[in-house]
mmCIF file of C-alpha atoms in Angstrom:
data_model
loop_
_atom_site.group_PDB
_atom_site.id
_atom_site.type_symbol
_atom_site.label_atom_id
_atom_site.label_comp_id
_atom_site.label_asym_id
_atom_site.label_seq_id
_atom_site.Cartn_x
_atom_site.Cartn_y
_atom_site.Cartn_z
ATOM 1 C CA MET A 2 66.966 -74.612 16.850
ATOM 2 C CA SER A 3 64.580 -76.547 18.817
ATOM 3 C CA ASP A 4 65.276 -78.510 21.990
ATOM 4 C CA LYS A 5 65.782 -82.198 19.814
ATOM 5 C CA VAL A 6 68.862 -84.059 20.116
ATOM 6 C CA TYR A 7 70.014 -85.299 16.407
ATOM 7 C CA THR A 8 72.240 -88.081 16.331
ATOM 8 C CA ILE A 9 74.319 -88.890 13.653
ATOM 9 C CA LEU A 10 75.726 -92.332 13.193
ATOM 10 C CA ILE A 11 79.018 -92.634 11.659
ATOM 11 C CA VAL A 12 80.037 -95.830 10.269
ATOM 12 C CA LYS A 13 83.717 -95.873 9.088
ATOM 13 C CA SER A 14 82.819 -99.233 6.398
ATOM 14 C CA ASN A 15 80.319 -100.125 4.143
ATOM 15 C CA ASN A 16 76.754 -100.794 4.623
ATOM 16 C CA ASN A 17 77.308 -104.489 5.817
ATOM 17 C CA ILE A 18 77.592 -102.668 9.238
ATOM 18 C CA ILE A 19 74.598 -100.727 8.972
ATOM 19 C CA LEU A 20 72.957 -104.293 8.366
ATOM 20 C CA ASP A 21 74.511 -105.623 11.296
ATOM 21 C CA ILE A 22 73.257 -103.360 13.790
ATOM 22 C CA GLN A 23 70.058 -102.517 11.646
ATOM 23 C CA HIS A 24 67.639 -104.091 14.456
ATOM 24 C CA ILE A 25 69.083 -101.312 16.915
ATOM 25 C CA LEU A 26 68.728 -98.626 14.579
ATOM 26 C CA LEU A 27 65.434 -99.720 13.476
ATOM 27 C CA SER A 28 64.170 -99.480 17.193
ATOM 28 C CA HIS A 29 65.533 -96.199 18.017
ATOM 29 C CA LYS A 30 64.826 -94.615 14.354
ATOM 30 C CA ASN A 31 63.232 -91.601 16.353
ATOM 31 C CA TYR A 32 66.584 -91.159 17.853
ATOM 32 C CA ILE A 33 69.115 -91.719 15.135
ATOM 33 C CA THR A 34 68.339 -89.018 12.665
ATOM 34 C CA GLU A 35 70.865 -89.709 10.235
ATOM 35 C CA VAL A 36 73.624 -92.506 9.106
ATOM 36 C CA ALA A 37 76.820 -90.813 7.696
ATOM 37 C CA HIS A 38 79.675 -92.933 6.322
ATOM 38 C CA SER A 39 82.756 -90.764 6.593
ATOM 39 C CA ALA A 40 83.497 -87.507 7.907
ATOM 40 C CA VAL A 41 82.333 -85.900 4.739
ATOM 41 C CA GLY A 42 79.125 -87.604 5.344
ATOM 42 C CA LEU A 43 78.900 -85.894 8.794
ATOM 43 C CA ILE A 44 79.356 -82.759 7.248
ATOM 44 C CA THR A 45 76.862 -83.650 4.594
ATOM 45 C CA SER A 46 73.999 -84.922 6.962
ATOM 46 C CA VAL A 47 74.711 -81.748 9.366
ATOM 47 C CA LYS A 48 74.269 -79.274 6.797
ATOM 48 C CA LYS A 49 70.994 -81.086 5.877
ATOM 49 C CA ILE A 50 69.985 -80.511 9.314
ATOM 50 C CA ILE A 51 70.824 -76.899 9.519
ATOM 51 C CA PRO A 52 71.145 -75.263 5.995
ATOM 52 C CA GLY A 53 73.561 -73.070 5.114
ATOM 53 C CA LEU A 54 75.819 -74.123 8.284
ATOM 54 C CA VAL A 55 79.613 -74.131 7.355
ATOM 55 C CA ILE A 56 81.797 -76.342 9.156
ATOM 56 C CA TYR A 57 85.202 -76.716 8.002
ATOM 57 C CA PRO A 58 87.034 -76.594 11.411
ATOM 58 C CA LEU A 59 85.774 -80.060 11.602
ATOM 59 C CA LEU A 60 87.891 -81.365 8.901
ATOM 60 C CA MET A 61 91.775 -82.041 8.741
ATOM 61 C CA GLU A 62 94.156 -83.846 7.013
ATOM 62 C CA ASP A 63 92.967 -87.211 5.504
ATOM 63 C CA SER A 64 89.330 -86.150 6.183
ATOM 64 C CA LYS A 65 89.999 -87.103 10.257
ATOM 65 C CA ILE A 66 87.920 -84.899 12.437
ATOM 66 C CA ASN A 67 89.282 -82.359 14.928
ATOM 67 C CA LEU A 68 87.738 -83.833 18.188
ATOM 68 C CA ASP A 69 87.667 -80.228 19.826
ATOM 69 C CA SER A 70 86.054 -78.503 16.858
ATOM 70 C CA LEU A 71 83.462 -81.788 17.407
ATOM 71 C CA ILE A 72 82.769 -81.150 21.228
ATOM 72 C CA TYR A 73 82.271 -77.583 20.687
ATOM 73 C CA PHE A 74 80.039 -78.070 17.983
ATOM 74 C CA GLN A 75 78.178 -80.901 19.578
ATOM 75 C CA ASN A 76 77.728 -78.638 22.560
ATOM 76 C CA LYS A 77 76.680 -75.855 20.727
ATOM 77 C CA PHE A 78 73.866 -77.627 18.340
ATOM 78 C CA LYS A 79 72.611 -80.504 20.121
ATOM 79 C CA PHE A 80 74.294 -82.996 18.095
ATOM 80 C CA ARG A 81 75.345 -86.414 19.667
ATOM 81 C CA ILE A 82 77.770 -87.993 17.121
ATOM 82 C CA ILE A 83 78.259 -91.909 17.358
ATOM 83 C CA PHE A 84 81.122 -93.773 15.603
ATOM 84 C CA ILE A 85 81.591 -97.137 14.964
ATOM 85 C CA ALA A 86 84.807 -98.404 13.911
ATOM 86 C CA GLY A 87 85.207 -100.614 10.242
ATOM 87 C CA ASP A 88 84.981 -104.320 9.483
ATOM 88 C CA MET A 89 88.164 -105.385 10.814
ATOM 89 C CA GLU A 90 87.802 -103.615 13.985
ATOM 90 C CA LEU A 91 83.952 -104.840 14.322
ATOM 91 C CA LYS A 92 84.818 -108.419 13.735
ATOM 92 C CA TYR A 93 86.677 -108.262 17.094
ATOM 93 C CA TYR A 94 84.326 -105.611 19.235
ATOM 94 C CA LYS A 95 81.135 -106.133 17.340
ATOM 95 C CA ASN A 96 79.524 -106.839 20.573
ATOM 96 C CA LYS A 97 81.027 -104.626 22.737
ATOM 97 C CA VAL A 98 80.016 -102.027 19.944
ATOM 98 C CA LYS A 99 76.315 -103.394 19.922
ATOM 99 C CA SER A 100 76.338 -103.103 23.651
ATOM 100 C CA ALA A 101 77.830 -99.665 24.034
ATOM 101 C CA LEU A 102 75.619 -98.441 21.189
ATOM 102 C CA ILE A 103 72.558 -99.688 23.320
ATOM 103 C CA PHE A 104 73.807 -98.395 26.876
ATOM 104 C CA PHE A 105 74.286 -94.795 25.036
ATOM 105 C CA LEU A 106 71.282 -94.891 23.788
ATOM 106 C CA LYS A 107 69.703 -96.129 26.915
ATOM 107 C CA LYS A 108 71.352 -93.719 28.942
ATOM 108 C CA THR A 109 70.492 -90.370 26.628
ATOM 109 C CA LEU A 110 66.537 -91.082 25.672
#
């Protein structure tokens, strides 16, 4: 695998959040390589980038992600995965989420 670091944005909600932060995504489209809407979407996205890879340890009950496996996976395959909460959380934390996302991208680019 190349030295490129892939970033997958996980959105635990519907497309409204994607639209809400679309300007951030568009300005960093060369950095955020995939957008997934769930833990299952994460697996699908990763398999597209690393064909044939099976990542069952990432899935736990109710499709929650096993964080230890996720950290190991990120370190091994040079992925960065950003999580954004659901609609209700976003209403309260929208600006903080945007700021954190911008900060993360600036720090890692």
